[in-house]
CSV table of C-alpha atoms in Angstrom, one decimal:
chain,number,residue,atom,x,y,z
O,1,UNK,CA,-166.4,-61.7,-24.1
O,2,UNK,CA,-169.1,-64.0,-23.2
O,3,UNK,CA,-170.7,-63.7,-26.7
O,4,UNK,CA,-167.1,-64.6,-27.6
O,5,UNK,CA,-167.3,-67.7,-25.4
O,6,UNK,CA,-170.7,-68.7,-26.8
O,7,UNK,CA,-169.7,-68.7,-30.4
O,8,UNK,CA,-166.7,-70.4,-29.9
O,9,UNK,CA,-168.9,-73.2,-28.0
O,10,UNK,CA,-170.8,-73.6,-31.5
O,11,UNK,CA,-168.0,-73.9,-33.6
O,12,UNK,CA,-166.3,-76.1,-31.9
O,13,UNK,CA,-169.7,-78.4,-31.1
O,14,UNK,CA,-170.1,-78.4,-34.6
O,15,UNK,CA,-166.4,-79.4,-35.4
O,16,UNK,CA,-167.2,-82.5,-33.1
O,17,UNK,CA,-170.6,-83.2,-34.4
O,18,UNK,CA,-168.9,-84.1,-37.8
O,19,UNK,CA,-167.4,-87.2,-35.9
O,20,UNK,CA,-170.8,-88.2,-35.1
O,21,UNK,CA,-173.1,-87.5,-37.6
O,22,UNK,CA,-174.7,-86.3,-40.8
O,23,UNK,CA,-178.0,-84.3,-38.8
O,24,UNK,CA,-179.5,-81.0,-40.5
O,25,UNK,CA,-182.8,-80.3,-39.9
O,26,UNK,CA,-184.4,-81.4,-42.1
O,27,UNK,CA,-182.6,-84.3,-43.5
O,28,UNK,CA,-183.4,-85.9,-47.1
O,29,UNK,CA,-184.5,-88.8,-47.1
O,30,UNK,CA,-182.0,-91.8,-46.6
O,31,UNK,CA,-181.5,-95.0,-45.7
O,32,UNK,CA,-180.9,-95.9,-42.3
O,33,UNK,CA,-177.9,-98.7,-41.2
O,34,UNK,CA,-178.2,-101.3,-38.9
O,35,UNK,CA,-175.1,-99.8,-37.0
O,36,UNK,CA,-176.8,-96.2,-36.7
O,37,UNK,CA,-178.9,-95.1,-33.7
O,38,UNK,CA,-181.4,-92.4,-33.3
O,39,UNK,CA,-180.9,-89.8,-30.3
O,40,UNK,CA,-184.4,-88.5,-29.0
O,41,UNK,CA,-183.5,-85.4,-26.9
O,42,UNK,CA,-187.0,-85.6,-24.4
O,43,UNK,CA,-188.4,-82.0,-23.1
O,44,UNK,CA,-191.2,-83.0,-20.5
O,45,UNK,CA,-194.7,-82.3,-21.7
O,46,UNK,CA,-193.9,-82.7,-25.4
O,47,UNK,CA,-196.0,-85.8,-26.4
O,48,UNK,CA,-192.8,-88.1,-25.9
O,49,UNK,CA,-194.5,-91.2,-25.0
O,50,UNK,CA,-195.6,-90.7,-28.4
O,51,UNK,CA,-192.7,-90.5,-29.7
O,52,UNK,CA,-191.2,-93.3,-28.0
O,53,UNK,CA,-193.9,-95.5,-28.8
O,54,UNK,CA,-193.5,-94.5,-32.7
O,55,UNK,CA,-189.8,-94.4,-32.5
O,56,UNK,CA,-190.1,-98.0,-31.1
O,57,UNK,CA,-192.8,-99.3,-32.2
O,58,UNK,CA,-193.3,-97.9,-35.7
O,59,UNK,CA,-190.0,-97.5,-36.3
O,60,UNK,CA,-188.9,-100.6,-34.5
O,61,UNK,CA,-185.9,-99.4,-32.9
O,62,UNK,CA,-184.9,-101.0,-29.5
O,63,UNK,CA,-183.7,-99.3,-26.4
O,64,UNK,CA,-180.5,-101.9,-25.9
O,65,UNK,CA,-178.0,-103.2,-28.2
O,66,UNK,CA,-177.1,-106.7,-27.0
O,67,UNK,CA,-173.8,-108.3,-28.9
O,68,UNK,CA,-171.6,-110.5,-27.8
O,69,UNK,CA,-169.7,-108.9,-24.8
O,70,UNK,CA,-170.8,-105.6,-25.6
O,71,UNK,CA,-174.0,-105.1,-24.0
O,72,UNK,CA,-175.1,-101.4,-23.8
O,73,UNK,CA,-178.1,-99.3,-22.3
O,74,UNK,CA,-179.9,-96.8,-24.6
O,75,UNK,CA,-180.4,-94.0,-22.8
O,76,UNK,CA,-182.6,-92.7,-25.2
O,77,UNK,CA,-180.1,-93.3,-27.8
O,78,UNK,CA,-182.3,-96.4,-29.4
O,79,UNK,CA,-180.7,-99.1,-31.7
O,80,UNK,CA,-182.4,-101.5,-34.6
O,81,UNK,CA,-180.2,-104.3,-33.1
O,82,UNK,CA,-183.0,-105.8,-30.9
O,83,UNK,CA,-181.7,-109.3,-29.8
O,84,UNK,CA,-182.7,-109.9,-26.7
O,85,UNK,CA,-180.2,-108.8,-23.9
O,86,UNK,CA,-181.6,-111.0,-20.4
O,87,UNK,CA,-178.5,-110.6,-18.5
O,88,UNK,CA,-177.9,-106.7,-19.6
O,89,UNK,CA,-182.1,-106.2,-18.1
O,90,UNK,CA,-180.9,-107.5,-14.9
O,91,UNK,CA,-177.6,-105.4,-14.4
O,92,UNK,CA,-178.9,-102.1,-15.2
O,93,UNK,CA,-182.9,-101.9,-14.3
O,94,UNK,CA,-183.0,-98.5,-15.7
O,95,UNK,CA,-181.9,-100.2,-19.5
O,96,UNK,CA,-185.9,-99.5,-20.9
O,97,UNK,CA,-185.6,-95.7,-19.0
O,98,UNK,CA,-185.1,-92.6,-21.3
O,99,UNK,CA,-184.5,-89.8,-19.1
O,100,UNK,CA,-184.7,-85.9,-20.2
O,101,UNK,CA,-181.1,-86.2,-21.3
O,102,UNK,CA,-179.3,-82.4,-22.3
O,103,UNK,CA,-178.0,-82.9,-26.0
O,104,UNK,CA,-174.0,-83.4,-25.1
O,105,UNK,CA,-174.8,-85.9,-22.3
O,106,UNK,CA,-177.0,-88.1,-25.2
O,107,UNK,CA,-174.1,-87.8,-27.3
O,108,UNK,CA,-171.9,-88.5,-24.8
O,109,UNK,CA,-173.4,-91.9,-24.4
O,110,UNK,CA,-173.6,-92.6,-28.0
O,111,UNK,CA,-169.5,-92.2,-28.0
O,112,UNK,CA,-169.7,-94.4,-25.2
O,113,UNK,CA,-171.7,-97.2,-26.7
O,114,UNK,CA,-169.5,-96.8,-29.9
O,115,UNK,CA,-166.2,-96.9,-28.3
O,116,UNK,CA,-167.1,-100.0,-26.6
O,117,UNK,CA,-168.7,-101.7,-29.4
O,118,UNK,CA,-165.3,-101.2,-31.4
O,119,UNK,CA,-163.3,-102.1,-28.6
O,120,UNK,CA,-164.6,-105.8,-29.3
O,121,UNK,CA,-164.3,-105.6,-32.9
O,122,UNK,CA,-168.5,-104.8,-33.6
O,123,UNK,CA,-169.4,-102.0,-36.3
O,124,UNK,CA,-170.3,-99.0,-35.4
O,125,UNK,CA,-173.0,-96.2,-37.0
O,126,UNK,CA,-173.9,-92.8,-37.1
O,127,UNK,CA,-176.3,-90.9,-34.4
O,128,UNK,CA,-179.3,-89.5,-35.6
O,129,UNK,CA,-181.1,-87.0,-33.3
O,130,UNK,CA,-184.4,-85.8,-32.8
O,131,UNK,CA,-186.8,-84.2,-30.9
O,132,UNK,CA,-190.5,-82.0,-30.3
O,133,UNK,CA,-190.9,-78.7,-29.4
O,134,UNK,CA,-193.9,-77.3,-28.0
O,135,UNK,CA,-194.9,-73.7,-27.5
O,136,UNK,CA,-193.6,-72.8,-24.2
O,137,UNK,CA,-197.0,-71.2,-23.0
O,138,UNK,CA,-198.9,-74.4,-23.6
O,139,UNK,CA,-196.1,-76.8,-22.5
O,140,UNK,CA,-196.1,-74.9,-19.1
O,141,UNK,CA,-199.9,-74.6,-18.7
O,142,UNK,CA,-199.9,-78.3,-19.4
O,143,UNK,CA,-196.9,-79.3,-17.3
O,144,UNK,CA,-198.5,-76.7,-14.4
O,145,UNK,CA,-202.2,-78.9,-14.6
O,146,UNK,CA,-200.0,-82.2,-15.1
O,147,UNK,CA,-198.6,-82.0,-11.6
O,148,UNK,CA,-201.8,-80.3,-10.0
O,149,UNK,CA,-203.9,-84.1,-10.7
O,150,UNK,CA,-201.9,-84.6,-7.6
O,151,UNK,CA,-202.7,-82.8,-4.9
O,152,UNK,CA,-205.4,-84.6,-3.7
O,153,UNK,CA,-203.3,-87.3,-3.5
O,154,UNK,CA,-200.3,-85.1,-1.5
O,155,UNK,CA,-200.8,-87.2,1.6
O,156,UNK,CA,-197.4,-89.0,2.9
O,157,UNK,CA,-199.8,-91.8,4.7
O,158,UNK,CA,-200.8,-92.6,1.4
O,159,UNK,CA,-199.6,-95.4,-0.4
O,160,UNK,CA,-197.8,-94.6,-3.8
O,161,UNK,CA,-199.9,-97.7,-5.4
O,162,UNK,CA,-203.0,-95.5,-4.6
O,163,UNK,CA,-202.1,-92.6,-6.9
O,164,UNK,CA,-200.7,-94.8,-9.6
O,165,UNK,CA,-202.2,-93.1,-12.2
O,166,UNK,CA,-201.0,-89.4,-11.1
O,167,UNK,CA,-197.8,-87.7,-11.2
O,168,UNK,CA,-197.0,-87.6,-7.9
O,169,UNK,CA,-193.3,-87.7,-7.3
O,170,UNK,CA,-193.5,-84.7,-9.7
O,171,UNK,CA,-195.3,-82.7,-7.0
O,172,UNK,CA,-193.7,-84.2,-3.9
O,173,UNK,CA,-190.1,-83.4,-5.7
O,174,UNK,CA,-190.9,-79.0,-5.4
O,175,UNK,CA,-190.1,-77.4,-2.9
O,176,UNK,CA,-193.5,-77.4,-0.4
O,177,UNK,CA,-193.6,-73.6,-1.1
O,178,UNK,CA,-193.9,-74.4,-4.7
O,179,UNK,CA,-196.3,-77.3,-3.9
O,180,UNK,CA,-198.5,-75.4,-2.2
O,181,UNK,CA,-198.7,-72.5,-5.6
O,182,UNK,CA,-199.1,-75.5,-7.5
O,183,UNK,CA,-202.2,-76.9,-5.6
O,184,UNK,CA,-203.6,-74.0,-5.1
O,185,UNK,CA,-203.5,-72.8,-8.7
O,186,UNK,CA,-201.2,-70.1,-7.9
O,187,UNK,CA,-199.8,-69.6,-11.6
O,188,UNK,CA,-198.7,-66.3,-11.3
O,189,UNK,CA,-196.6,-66.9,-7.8
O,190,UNK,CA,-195.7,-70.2,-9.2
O,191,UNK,CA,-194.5,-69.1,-13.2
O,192,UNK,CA,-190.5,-67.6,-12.0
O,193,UNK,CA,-190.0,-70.4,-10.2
O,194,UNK,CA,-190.9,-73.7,-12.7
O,195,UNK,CA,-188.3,-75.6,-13.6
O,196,UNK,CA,-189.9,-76.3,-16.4
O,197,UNK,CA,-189.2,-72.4,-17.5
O,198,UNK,CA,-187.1,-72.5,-21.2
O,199,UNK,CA,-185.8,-76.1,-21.1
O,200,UNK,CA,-186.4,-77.0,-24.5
O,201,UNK,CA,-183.8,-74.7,-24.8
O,202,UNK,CA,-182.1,-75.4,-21.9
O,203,UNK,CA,-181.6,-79.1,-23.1
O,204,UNK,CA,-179.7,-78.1,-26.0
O,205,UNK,CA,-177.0,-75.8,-24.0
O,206,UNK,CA,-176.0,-78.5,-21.7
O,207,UNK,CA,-177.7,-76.7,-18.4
O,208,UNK,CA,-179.7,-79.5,-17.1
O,209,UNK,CA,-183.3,-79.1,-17.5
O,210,UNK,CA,-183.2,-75.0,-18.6
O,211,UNK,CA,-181.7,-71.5,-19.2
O,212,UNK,CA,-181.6,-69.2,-16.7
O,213,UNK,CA,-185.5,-68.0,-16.5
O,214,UNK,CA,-185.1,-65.0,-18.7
O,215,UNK,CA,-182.6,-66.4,-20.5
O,216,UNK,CA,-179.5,-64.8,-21.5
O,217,UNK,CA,-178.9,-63.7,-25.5
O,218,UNK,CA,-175.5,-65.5,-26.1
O,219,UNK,CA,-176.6,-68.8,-24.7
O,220,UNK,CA,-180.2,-69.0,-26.2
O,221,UNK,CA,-178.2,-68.4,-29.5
O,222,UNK,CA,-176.3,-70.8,-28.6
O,223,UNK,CA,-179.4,-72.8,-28.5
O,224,UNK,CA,-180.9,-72.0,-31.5
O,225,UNK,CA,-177.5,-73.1,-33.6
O,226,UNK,CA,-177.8,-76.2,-32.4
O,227,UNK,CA,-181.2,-76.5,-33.5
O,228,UNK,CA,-179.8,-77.1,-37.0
O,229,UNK,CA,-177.9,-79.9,-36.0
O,230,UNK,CA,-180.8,-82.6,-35.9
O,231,UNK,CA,-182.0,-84.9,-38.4
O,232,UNK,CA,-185.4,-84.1,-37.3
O,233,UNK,CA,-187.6,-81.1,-35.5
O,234,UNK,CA,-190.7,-81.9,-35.0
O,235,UNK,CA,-193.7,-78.9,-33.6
O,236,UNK,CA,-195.7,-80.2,-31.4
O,237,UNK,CA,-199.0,-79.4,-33.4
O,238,UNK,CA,-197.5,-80.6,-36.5
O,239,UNK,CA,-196.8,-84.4,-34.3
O,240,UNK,CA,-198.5,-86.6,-36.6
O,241,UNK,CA,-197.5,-85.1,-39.9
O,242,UNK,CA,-193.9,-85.1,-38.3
O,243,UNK,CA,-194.1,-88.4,-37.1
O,244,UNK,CA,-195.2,-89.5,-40.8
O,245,UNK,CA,-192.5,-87.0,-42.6
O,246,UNK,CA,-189.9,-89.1,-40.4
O,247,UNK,CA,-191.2,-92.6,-41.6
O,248,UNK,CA,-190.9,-91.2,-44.8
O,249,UNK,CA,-187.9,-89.8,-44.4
O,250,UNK,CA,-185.7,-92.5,-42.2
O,251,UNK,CA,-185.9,-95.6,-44.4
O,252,UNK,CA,-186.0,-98.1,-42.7
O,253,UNK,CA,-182.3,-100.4,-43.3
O,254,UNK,CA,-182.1,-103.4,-45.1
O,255,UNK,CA,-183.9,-106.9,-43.5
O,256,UNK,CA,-186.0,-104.7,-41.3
O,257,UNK,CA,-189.6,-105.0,-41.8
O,258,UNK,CA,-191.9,-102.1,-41.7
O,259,UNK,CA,-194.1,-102.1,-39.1
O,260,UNK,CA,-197.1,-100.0,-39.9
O,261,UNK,CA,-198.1,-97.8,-43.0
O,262,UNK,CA,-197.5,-94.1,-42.9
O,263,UNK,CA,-201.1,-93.0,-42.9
O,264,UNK,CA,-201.9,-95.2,-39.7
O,265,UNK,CA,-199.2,-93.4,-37.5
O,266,UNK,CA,-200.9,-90.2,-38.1
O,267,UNK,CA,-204.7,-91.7,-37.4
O,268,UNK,CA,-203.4,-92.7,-34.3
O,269,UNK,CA,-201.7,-89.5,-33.4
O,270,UNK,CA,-204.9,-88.1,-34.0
O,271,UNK,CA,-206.7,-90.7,-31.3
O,272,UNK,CA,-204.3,-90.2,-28.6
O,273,UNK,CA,-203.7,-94.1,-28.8
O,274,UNK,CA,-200.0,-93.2,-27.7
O,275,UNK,CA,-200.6,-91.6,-25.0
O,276,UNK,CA,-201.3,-93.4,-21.8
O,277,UNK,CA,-202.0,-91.0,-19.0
O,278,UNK,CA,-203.0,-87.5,-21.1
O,279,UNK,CA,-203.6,-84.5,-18.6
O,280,UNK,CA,-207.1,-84.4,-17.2
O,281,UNK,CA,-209.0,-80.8,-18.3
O,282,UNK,CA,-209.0,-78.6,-15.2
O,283,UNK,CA,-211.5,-75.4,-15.5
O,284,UNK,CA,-208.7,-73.1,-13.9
O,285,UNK,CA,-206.9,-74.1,-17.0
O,286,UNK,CA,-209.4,-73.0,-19.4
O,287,UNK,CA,-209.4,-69.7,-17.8
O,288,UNK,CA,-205.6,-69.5,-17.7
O,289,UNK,CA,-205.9,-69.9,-21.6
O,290,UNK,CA,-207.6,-67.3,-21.8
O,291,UNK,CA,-206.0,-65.0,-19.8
O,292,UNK,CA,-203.8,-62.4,-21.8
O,293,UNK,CA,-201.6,-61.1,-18.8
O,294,UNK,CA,-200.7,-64.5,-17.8
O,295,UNK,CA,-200.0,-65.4,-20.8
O,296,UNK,CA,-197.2,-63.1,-21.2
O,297,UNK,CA,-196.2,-63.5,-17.9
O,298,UNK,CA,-195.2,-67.1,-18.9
O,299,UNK,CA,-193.7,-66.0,-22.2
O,300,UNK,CA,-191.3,-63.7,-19.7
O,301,UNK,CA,-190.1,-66.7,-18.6
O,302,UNK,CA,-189.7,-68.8,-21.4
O,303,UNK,CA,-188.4,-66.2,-24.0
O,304,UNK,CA,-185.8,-68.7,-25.4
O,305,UNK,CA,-187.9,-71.7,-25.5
O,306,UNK,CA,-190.1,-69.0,-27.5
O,307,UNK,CA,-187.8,-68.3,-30.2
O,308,UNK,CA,-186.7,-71.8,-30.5
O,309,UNK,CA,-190.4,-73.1,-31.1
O,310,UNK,CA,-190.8,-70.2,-33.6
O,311,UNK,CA,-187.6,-71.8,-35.4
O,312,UNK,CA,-188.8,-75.2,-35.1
O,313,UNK,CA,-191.9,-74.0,-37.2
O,314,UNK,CA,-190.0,-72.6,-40.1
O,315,UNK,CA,-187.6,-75.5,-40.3
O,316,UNK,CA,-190.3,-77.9,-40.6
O,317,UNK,CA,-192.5,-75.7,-42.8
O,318,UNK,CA,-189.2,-75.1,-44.8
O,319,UNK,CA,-188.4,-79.3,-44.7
O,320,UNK,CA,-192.0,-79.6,-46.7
């Protein structure tokens, strides 16, 4: 019965996908429409202040769409209508945010911004999604040493402007149990409990942030259906041929000037020139690398984000 459930949950996604979009990964290359928007579904840990910055930088995509009396927050659902919006900035402060958005709740507000923009009469597009995957071992291991920069900062006297440059609501939002794993480089204790654990998979299924921690079979297929769905999967060690496979495959629409050549997106891939705050090496981490039984521990844990890196691989290896 439940694999019943879950198979009727992809069909009848897919039926209302086609109301929304063209996606398949990989697409062919096409022309993009003023009116379309691209969807970036956000896993933590996944290089997606990279992404953003190429999606709006490179790309030149905007994260409002201001028209007259339809002014509409992205949410990570970004637009190539760029005029500036003033008043919509001050309404909603979160209007530059892109949270970690599950796939239905980005599509969600794409119907939203459409319905509204055709309410008053202004065109409307096609969504576009995208995303990274990362292998689950190293997107924990990275997420785990991410969080840890803040320990030594873990003191409620201290002002937030102190530890700026650190994660720390990241730490102070686990429980103090989990904190205290964390700081004290407690993997193993600390591994069932992230809630980090499969949510690459978990943001395609509509269950916040993750699966259940050994995730169930129906739903992670579930997951990996909807994989398919997207114009673009990009592995994480494949970002910056990715990022230039998606410039050359998302052309650009008419009257919109490229911004950079192809070649220089992956040069600065390569530099890190993205990436703003990049996780500081800890030597526990090293170790951790290494470490075969840990290793596998973590893979317990993540067995769906697992399979849906794997298929991320062979979709972009088979989009060559």
């Amino acid at each position: 019965m439940q694999q019943q459930r879950a198979l009727c949950a992809v069909t009848c996604y897919v039926l209302v996908l086609c109301t929304l979009s063209s996606n398949g990964a990989w697409v062919k290359p096409f022309q993009l429409q003023r009116t379309d928007r691209i969807g970036f579904v956000r896993p933590r840990k996944v290089a997606s202040t990279t992404m953003m910055s190429f999606l709006t930088r490179d790309l030149g995509l905007c994260q409002s769409h201001c028209a007259p009396n339809t002014g509409v927050c992205s949410d990570c659902v970004l637009s190539f209508d760029c005029e500036p919006c003033e008043d919509l900035y001050a309404k909603y402060s979160g209007c530059k945010f892109c949270p970690h958005h599950n796939l239905r709740a980005l599509r969600n507000v794409f119907s939203a911004q459409q319905a509204k923009l055709a309410h008053y009469g202004q065109p409307v597009g096609k969504l576009y999604t995208v995303t990274v995957i990362r292998d689950p071992v190293d997107k924990f291991l990275s997420y785990f040493f991410f969080v840890k920069e803040s320990c030594p900062y873990n003191d409620t006297s201290l002002a937030v402007a102190d530890a700026a440059h650190v994660p720390l609501p990241w730490l102070r939002g686990l429980p103090l149990v989990q904190q205290k794993m964390v700081c004290s480089g407690d993997i193993a204790s600390f591994a069932p409990l992230a809630r980090i654990n499969n949510e690459q998979s978990g943001l395609l299924v509509n269950r916040g942030f993750r699966l259940n921690a050994v995730a169930d079979e129906a739903m992670c297929n579930v997951s990996l259906a909807r994989l398919h769905e997207f114009a673009a999967v990009i592995p994480y060690n494949h970002l910056g041929a990715g990022l230039v496979r998606m410039k050359q495959t998302f052309l650009l629409p008419p009257n919109v000037t490229e911004r950079y050549h192809v070649q220089d997106v992956a040069s600065e891939v390569a530099e890190g020139a993205h990436h703003q705050r990049p996780t500081q090496m800890d030597p526990l981490r090293e170790q951790a690398l290494r470490n075969t039984t840990l290793r596998n521990l973590i893979l317990r844990y993540n067995e769906c984000d697992q399979r849906l890196y794997q298929l991320a691989q062979k979709l972009f290896a088979e989009g060559a």
